[in-house]
mmCIF file of C-alpha atoms in Angstrom:
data_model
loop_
_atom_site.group_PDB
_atom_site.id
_atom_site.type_symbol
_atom_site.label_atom_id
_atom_site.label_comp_id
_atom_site.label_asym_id
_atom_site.label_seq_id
_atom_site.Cartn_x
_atom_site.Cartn_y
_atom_site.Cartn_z
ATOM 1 C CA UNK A 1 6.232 -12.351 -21.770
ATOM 2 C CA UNK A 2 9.602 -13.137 -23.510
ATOM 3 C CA UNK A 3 13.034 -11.118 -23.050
ATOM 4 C CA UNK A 4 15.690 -11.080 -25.465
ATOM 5 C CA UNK A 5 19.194 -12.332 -23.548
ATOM 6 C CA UNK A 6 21.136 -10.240 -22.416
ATOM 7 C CA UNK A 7 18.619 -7.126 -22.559
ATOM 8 C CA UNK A 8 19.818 -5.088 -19.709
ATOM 9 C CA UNK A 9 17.224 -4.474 -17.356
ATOM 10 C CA UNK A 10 16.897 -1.654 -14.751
ATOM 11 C CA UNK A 11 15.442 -2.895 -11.582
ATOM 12 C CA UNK A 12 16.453 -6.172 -9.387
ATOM 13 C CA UNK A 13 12.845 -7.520 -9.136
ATOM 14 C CA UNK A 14 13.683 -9.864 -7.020
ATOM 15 C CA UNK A 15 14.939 -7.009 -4.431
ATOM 16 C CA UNK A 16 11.901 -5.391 -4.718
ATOM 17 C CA UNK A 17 9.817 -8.113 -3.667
ATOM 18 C CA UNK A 18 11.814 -8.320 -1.160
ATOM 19 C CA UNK A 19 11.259 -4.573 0.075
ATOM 20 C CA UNK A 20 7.474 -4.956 -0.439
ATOM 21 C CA UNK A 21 7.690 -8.092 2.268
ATOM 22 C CA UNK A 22 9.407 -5.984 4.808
ATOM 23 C CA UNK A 23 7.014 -2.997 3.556
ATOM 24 C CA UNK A 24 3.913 -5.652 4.698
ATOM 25 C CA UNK A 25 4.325 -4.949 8.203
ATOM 26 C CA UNK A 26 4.624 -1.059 7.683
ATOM 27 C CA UNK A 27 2.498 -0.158 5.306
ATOM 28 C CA UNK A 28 -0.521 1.208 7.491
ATOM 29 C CA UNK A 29 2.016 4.174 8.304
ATOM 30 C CA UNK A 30 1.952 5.140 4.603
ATOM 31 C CA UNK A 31 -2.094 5.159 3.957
ATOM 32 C CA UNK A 32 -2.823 8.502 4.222
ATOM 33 C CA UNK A 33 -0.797 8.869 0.977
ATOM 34 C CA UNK A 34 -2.307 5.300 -0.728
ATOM 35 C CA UNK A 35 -5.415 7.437 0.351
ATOM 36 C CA UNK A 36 -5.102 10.212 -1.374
ATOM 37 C CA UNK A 37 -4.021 8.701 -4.505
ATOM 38 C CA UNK A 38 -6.974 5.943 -4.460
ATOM 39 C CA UNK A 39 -9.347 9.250 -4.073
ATOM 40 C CA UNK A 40 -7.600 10.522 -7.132
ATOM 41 C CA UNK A 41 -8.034 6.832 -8.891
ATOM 42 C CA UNK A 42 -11.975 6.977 -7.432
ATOM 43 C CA UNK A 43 -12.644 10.679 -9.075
ATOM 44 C CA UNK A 44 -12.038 9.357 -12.050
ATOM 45 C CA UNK A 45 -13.692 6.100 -12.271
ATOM 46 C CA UNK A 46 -16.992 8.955 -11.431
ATOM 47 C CA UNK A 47 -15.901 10.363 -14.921
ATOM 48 C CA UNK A 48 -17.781 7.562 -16.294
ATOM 49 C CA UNK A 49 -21.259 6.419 -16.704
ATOM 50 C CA UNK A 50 -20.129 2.585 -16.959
ATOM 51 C CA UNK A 51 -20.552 -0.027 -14.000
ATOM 52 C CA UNK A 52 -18.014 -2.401 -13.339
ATOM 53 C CA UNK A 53 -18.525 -6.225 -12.722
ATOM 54 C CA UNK A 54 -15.411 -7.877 -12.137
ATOM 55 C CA UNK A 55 -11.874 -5.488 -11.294
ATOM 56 C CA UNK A 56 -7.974 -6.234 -10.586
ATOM 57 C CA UNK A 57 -5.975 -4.162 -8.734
ATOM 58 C CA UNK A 58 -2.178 -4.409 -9.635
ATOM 59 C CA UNK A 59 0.349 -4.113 -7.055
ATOM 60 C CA UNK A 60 -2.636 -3.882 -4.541
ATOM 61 C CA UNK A 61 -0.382 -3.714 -1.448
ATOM 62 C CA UNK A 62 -1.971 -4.366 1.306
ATOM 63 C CA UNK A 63 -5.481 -3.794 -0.256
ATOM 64 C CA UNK A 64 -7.178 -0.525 0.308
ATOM 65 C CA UNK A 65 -7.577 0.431 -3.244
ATOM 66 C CA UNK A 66 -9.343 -2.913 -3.626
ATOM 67 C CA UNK A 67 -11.781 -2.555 -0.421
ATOM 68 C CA UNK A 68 -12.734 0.823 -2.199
ATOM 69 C CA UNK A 69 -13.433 -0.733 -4.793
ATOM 70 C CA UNK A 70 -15.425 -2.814 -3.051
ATOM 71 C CA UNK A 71 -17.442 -0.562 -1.406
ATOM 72 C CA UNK A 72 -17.993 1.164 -5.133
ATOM 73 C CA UNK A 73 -20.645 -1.890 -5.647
ATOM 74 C CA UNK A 74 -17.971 -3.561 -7.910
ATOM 75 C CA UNK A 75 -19.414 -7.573 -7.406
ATOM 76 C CA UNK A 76 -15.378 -8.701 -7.789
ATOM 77 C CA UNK A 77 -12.453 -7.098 -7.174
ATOM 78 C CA UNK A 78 -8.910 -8.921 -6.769
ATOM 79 C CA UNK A 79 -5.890 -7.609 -5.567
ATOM 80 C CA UNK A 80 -2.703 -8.438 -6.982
ATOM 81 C CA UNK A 81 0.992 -7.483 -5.217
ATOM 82 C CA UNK A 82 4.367 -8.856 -6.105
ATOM 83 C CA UNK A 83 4.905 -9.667 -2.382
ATOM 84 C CA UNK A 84 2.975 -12.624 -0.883
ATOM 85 C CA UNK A 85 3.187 -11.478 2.363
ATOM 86 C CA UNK A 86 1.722 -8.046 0.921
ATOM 87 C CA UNK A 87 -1.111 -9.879 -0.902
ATOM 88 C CA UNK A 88 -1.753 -11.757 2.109
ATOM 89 C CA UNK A 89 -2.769 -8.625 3.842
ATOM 90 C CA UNK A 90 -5.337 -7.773 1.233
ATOM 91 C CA UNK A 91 -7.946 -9.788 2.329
ATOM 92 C CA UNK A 92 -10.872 -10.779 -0.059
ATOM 93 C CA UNK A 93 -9.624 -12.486 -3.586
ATOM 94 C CA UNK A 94 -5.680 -11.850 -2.986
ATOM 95 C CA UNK A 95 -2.801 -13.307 -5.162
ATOM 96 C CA UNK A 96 0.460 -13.028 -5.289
ATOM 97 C CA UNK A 97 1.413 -12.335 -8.960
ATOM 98 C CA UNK A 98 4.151 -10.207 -10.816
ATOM 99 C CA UNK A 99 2.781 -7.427 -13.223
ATOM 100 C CA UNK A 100 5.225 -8.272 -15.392
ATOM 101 C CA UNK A 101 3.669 -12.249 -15.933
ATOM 102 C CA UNK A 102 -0.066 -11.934 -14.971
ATOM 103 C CA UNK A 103 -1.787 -15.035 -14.223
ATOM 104 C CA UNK A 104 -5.201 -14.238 -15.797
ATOM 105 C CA UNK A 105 -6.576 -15.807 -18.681
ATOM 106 C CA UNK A 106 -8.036 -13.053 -21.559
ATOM 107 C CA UNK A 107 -10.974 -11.016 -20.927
ATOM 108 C CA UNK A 108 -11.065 -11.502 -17.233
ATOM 109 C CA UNK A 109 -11.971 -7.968 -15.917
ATOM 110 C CA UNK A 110 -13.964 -5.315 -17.173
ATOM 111 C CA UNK A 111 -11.879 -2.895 -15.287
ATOM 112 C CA UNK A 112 -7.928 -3.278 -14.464
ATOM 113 C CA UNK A 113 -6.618 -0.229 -11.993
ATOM 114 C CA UNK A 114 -2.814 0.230 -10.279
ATOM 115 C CA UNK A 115 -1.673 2.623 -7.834
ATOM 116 C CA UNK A 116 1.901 3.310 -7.684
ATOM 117 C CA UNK A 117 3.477 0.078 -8.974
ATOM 118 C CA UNK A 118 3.909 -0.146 -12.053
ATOM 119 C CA UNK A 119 7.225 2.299 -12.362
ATOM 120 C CA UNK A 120 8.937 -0.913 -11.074
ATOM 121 C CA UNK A 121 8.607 -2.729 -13.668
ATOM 122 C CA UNK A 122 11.466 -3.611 -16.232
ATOM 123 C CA UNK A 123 9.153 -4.100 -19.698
ATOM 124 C CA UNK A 124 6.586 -1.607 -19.217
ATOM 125 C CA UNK A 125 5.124 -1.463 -22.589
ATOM 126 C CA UNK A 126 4.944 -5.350 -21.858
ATOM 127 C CA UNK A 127 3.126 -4.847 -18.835
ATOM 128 C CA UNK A 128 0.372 -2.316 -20.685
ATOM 129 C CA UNK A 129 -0.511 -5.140 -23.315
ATOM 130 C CA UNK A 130 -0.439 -7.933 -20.517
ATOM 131 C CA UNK A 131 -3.500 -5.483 -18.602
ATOM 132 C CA UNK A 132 -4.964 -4.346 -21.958
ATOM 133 C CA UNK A 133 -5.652 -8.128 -22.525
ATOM 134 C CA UNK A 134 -6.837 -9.199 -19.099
ATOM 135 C CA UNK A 135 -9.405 -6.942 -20.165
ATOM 136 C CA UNK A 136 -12.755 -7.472 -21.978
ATOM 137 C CA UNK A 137 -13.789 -5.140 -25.052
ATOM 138 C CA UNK A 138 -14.715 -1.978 -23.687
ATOM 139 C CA UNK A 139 -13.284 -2.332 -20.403
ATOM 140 C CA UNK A 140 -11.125 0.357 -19.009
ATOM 141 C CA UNK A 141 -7.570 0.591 -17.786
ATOM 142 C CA UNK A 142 -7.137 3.357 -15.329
ATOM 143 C CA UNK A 143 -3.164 3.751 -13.408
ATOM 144 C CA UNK A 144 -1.250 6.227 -11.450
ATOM 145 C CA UNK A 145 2.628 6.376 -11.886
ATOM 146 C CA UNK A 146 4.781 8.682 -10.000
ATOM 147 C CA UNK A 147 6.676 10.747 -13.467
ATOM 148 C CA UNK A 148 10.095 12.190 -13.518
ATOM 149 C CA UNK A 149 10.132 15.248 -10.780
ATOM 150 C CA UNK A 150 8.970 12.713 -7.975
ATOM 151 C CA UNK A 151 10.978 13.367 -5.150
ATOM 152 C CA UNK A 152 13.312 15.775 -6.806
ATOM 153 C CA UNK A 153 15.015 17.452 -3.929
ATOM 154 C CA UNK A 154 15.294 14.412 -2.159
ATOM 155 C CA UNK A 155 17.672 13.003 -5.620
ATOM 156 C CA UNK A 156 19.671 16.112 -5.693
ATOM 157 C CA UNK A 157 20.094 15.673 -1.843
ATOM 158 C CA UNK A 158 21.709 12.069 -2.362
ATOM 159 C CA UNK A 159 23.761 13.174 -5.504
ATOM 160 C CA UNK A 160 25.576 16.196 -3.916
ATOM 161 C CA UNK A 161 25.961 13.983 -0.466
ATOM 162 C CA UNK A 162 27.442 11.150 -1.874
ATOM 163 C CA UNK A 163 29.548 13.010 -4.223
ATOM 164 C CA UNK A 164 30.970 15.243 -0.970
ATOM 165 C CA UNK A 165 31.532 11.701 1.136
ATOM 166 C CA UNK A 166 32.392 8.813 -1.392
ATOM 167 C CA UNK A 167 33.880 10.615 -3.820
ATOM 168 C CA UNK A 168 31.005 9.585 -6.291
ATOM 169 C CA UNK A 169 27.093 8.611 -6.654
ATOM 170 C CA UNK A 170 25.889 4.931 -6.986
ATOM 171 C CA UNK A 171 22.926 4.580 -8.919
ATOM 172 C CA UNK A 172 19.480 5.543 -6.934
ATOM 173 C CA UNK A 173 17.041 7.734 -9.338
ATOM 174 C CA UNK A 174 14.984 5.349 -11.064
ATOM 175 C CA UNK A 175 13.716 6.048 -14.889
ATOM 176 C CA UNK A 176 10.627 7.286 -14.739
ATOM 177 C CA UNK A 177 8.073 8.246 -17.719
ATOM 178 C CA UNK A 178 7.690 11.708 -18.715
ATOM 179 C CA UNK A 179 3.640 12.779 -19.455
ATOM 180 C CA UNK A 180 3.944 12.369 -23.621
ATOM 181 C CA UNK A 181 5.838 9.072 -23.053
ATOM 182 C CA UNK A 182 3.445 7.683 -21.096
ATOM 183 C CA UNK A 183 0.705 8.439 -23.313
ATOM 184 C CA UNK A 184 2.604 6.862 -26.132
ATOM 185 C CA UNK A 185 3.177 3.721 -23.860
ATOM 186 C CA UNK A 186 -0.507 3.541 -23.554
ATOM 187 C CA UNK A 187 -0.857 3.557 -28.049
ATOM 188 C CA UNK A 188 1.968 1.041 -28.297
ATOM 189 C CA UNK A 189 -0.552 -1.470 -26.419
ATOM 190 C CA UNK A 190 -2.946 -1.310 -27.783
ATOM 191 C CA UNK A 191 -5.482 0.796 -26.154
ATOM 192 C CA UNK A 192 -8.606 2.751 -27.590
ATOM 193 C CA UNK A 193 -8.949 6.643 -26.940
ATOM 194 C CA UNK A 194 -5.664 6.193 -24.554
ATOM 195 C CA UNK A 195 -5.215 9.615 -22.414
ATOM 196 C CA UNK A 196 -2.347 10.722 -19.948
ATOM 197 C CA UNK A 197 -2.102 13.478 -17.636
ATOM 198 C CA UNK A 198 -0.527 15.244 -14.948
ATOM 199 C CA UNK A 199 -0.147 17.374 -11.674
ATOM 200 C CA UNK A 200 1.870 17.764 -8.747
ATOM 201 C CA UNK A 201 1.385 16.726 -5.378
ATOM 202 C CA UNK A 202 3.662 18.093 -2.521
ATOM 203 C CA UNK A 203 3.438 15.929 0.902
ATOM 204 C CA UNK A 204 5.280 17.417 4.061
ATOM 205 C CA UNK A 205 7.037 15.835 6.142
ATOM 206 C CA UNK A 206 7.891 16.643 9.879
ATOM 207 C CA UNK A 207 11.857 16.041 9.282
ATOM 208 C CA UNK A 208 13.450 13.792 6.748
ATOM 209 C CA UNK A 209 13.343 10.458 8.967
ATOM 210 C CA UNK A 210 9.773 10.496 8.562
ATOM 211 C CA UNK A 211 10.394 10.688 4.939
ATOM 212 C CA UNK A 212 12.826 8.084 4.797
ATOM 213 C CA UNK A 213 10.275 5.959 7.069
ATOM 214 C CA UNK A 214 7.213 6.347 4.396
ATOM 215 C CA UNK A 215 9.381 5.037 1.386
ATOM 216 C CA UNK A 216 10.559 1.829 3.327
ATOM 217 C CA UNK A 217 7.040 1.395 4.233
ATOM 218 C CA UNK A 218 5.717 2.102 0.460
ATOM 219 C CA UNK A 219 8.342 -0.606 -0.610
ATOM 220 C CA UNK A 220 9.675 2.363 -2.313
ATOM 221 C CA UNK A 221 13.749 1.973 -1.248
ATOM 222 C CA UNK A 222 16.360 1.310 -3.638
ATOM 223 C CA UNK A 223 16.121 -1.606 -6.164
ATOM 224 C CA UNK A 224 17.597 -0.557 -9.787
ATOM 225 C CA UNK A 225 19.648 -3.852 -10.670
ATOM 226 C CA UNK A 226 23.274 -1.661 -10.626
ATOM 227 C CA UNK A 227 22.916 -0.128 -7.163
ATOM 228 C CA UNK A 228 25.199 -0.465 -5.011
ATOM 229 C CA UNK A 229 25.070 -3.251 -2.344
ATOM 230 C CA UNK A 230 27.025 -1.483 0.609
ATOM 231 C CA UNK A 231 24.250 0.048 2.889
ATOM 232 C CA UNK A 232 24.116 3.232 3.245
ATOM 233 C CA UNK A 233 26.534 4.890 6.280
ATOM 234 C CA UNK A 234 25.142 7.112 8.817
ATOM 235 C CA UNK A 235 27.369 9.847 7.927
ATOM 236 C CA UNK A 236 25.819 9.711 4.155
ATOM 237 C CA UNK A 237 22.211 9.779 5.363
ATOM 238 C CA UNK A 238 23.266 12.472 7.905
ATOM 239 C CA UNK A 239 24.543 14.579 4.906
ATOM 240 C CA UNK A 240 21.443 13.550 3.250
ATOM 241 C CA UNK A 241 18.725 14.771 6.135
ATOM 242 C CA UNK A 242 21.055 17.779 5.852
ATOM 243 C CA UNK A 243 21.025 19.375 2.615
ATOM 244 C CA UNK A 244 17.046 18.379 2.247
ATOM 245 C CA UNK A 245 14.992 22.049 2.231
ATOM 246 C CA UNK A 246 13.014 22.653 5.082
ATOM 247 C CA UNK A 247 9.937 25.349 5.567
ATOM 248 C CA UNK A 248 10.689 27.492 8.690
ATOM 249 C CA UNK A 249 9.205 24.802 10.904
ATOM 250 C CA UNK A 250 11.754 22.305 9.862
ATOM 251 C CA UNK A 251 9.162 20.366 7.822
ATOM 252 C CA UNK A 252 10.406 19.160 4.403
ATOM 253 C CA UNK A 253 8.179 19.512 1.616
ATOM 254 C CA UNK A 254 8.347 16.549 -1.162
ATOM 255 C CA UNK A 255 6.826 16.535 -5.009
ATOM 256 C CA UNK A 256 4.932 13.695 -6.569
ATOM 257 C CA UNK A 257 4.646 14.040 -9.717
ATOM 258 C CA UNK A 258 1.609 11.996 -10.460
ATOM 259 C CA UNK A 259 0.983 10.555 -14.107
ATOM 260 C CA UNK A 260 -2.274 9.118 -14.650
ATOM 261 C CA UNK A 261 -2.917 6.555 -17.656
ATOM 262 C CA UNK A 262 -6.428 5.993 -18.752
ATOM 263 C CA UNK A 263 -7.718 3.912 -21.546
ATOM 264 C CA UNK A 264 -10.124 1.681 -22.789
ATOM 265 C CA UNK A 265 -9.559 -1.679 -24.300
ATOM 266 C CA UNK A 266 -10.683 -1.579 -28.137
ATOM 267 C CA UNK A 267 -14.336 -2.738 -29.224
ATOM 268 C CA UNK A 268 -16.477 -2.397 -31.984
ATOM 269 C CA UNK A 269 -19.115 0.786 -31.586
ATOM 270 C CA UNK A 270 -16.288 2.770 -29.862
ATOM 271 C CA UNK A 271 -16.010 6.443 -30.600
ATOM 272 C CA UNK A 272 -13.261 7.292 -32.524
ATOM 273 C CA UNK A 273 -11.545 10.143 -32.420
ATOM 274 C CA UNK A 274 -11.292 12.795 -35.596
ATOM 275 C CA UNK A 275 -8.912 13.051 -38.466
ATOM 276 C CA UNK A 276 -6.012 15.956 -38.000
ATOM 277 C CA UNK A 277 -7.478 19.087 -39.937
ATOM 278 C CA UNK A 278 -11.398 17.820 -39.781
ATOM 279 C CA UNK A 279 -12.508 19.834 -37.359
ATOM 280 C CA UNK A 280 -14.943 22.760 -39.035
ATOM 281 C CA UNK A 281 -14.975 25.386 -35.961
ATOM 282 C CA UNK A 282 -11.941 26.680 -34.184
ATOM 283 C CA UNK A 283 -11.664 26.305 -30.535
ATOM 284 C CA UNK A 284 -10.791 29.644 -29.841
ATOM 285 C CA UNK A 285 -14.564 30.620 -31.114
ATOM 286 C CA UNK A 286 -15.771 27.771 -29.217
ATOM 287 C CA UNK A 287 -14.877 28.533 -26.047
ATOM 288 C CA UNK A 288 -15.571 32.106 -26.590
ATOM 289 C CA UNK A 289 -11.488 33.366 -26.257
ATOM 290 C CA UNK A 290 -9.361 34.635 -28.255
ATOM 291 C CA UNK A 291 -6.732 33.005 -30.315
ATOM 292 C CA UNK A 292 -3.055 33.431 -29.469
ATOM 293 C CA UNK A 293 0.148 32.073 -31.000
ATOM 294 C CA UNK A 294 1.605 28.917 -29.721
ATOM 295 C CA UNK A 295 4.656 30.944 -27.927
ATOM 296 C CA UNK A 296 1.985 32.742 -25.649
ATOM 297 C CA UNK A 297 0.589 29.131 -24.208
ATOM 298 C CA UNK A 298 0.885 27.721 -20.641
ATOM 299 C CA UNK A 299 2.110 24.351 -20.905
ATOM 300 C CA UNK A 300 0.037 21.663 -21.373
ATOM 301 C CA UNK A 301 -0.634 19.389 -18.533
ATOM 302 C CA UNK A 302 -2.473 16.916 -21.080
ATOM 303 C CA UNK A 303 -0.833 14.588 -23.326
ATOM 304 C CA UNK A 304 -2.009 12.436 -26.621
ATOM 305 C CA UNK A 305 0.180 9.837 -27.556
ATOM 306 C CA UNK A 306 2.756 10.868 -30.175
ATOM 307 C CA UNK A 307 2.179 9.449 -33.845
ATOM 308 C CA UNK A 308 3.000 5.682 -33.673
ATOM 309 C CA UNK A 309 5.944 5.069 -35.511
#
């Protein structure tokens, strides 16, 4: 995958490799959360009828998404993770390999899945076309990306803090996707009947050191490319810990706001979906409700991809 010189980039890749080898030796502290969201990325591989052959899980960590997988009756799964020493936990058919250059020839896998990865990478709409062609027609791309409110107090926390000791705030909140973006991502490369969607979920925490200890063993610390390189002082994560909400046990309570991409690399016989203005029964009368302007909706946690432009 080519980049124009001179493109700025937004995250030190290097760095973060660098944070996923320390986060090798930690990350067992962090499964209960890789566990919930490979439950999540499980539920919806049950959505469909089709049986898998031959699957790669990006940014595999240490390789519990891929032992699921696994267990699933999937024949061959391999786990891919930026960080060698990462991969080498994995176990099974491990490599170390960047999702923004993967190693795999065309129509590899009939099924490509990441958990919490790919936000790291610099060319993301790159990344989706590299996956959509690792995969054969009619395989399936399936991913779960933290989106923009992810960790929200905890950003607002480090903004005021720094602001209050240093005068200022070095970069730390990372760009993240918001739900219509992503879907639009997922059109850009490529991808047949692509489908993004959302919720929120909040993980407590028993102070904010225990916080602080999950992201360095998620790999999750700070790696945009302008950060600052001075670590952090005591008195900063102090003021930190400080201004984080707490429950009235102390606890702090933290949103992910989980975005998950699903779709389906193109082949011939696929269903395709219909023309704007074709439809010949309104879905009001077909779910038996009644109609109501568009100022009276809820939100929509479900995205399409915008027109391609």
């Amino acid at each position: 995958m080519l980049r124009m010189t001179g493109f700025p980039v937004p995250f030190d890749r290097r760095a973060h490799r660098l944070r996923r080898d320390r986060a090798a030796l930690l990350v067992d502290r962090a499964e209960p959360l890789l566990a919930a969201i490979t439950e999540r990325l499980l539920d919806r591989l049950d959505d469909t009828t089709r049986r898998f052959t031959r699957a790669l899980d990006l940014g595999g960590r240490h390789g519990l998404l891929a032992r699921a997988l696994r267990a699933r009756g999937i024949p061959v799964v391999v786990s891919a993770d930026l960080s060698p020493r990462m991969a080498a936990r994995a176990g099974g058919l491990a490599v170390a390999a960047d999702d923004e250059w993967l190693p795999f020839a065309p129509a590899s896998f009939d099924l490509v899945v990441s958990a919490l990865s790919l936000h790291w990478v610099n060319d993301l709409p790159g990344a989706l076309i590299q996956a959509r062609q690792a995969l054969r027609p009619d395989g399936l791309f399936l991913a779960i990306l933290p989106g923009p409110g992810t960790l929200a107090p905890l950003r607002a926390a480090f903004l005021a803090a720094e602001a209050e000791t240093a005068g200022g705030a070095s970069p730390r909140v990372i760009p993240l996707p918001d739900l219509r973006d992503a879907a639009s991502l997922l059109q850009r490369a490529g991808f047949a009947l692509p489908v993004a969607d959302a919720e929120t979920l909040t993980v407590s925490y028993p102070d904010p050191f225990a916080l602080f200890a999950e992201l360095r063993a998620l790999g999750e610390t700070n790696a945009l490319a302008a950060r600052s390189r001075r670590p952090a002082t005591r008195t900063l994560i102090a003021e930190v810990a400080r201004r984080l909400p707490r429950d009235g046990e102390g606890r702090v309570a933290m949103p992910l706001d989980l975005i998950t991409l699903t779709g389906w690399a193109p082949a011939a016989g696929q269903p395709k979906p219909l023309a704007p203005g074709s439809a010949t029964v309104r879905l009001a009368a077909a779910l038996g409700s009644d109609e109501q302007g568009a100022g009276e909706l809820a939100p929509s946690r479900l995205a399409s991809p915008k027109p391609a432009r």
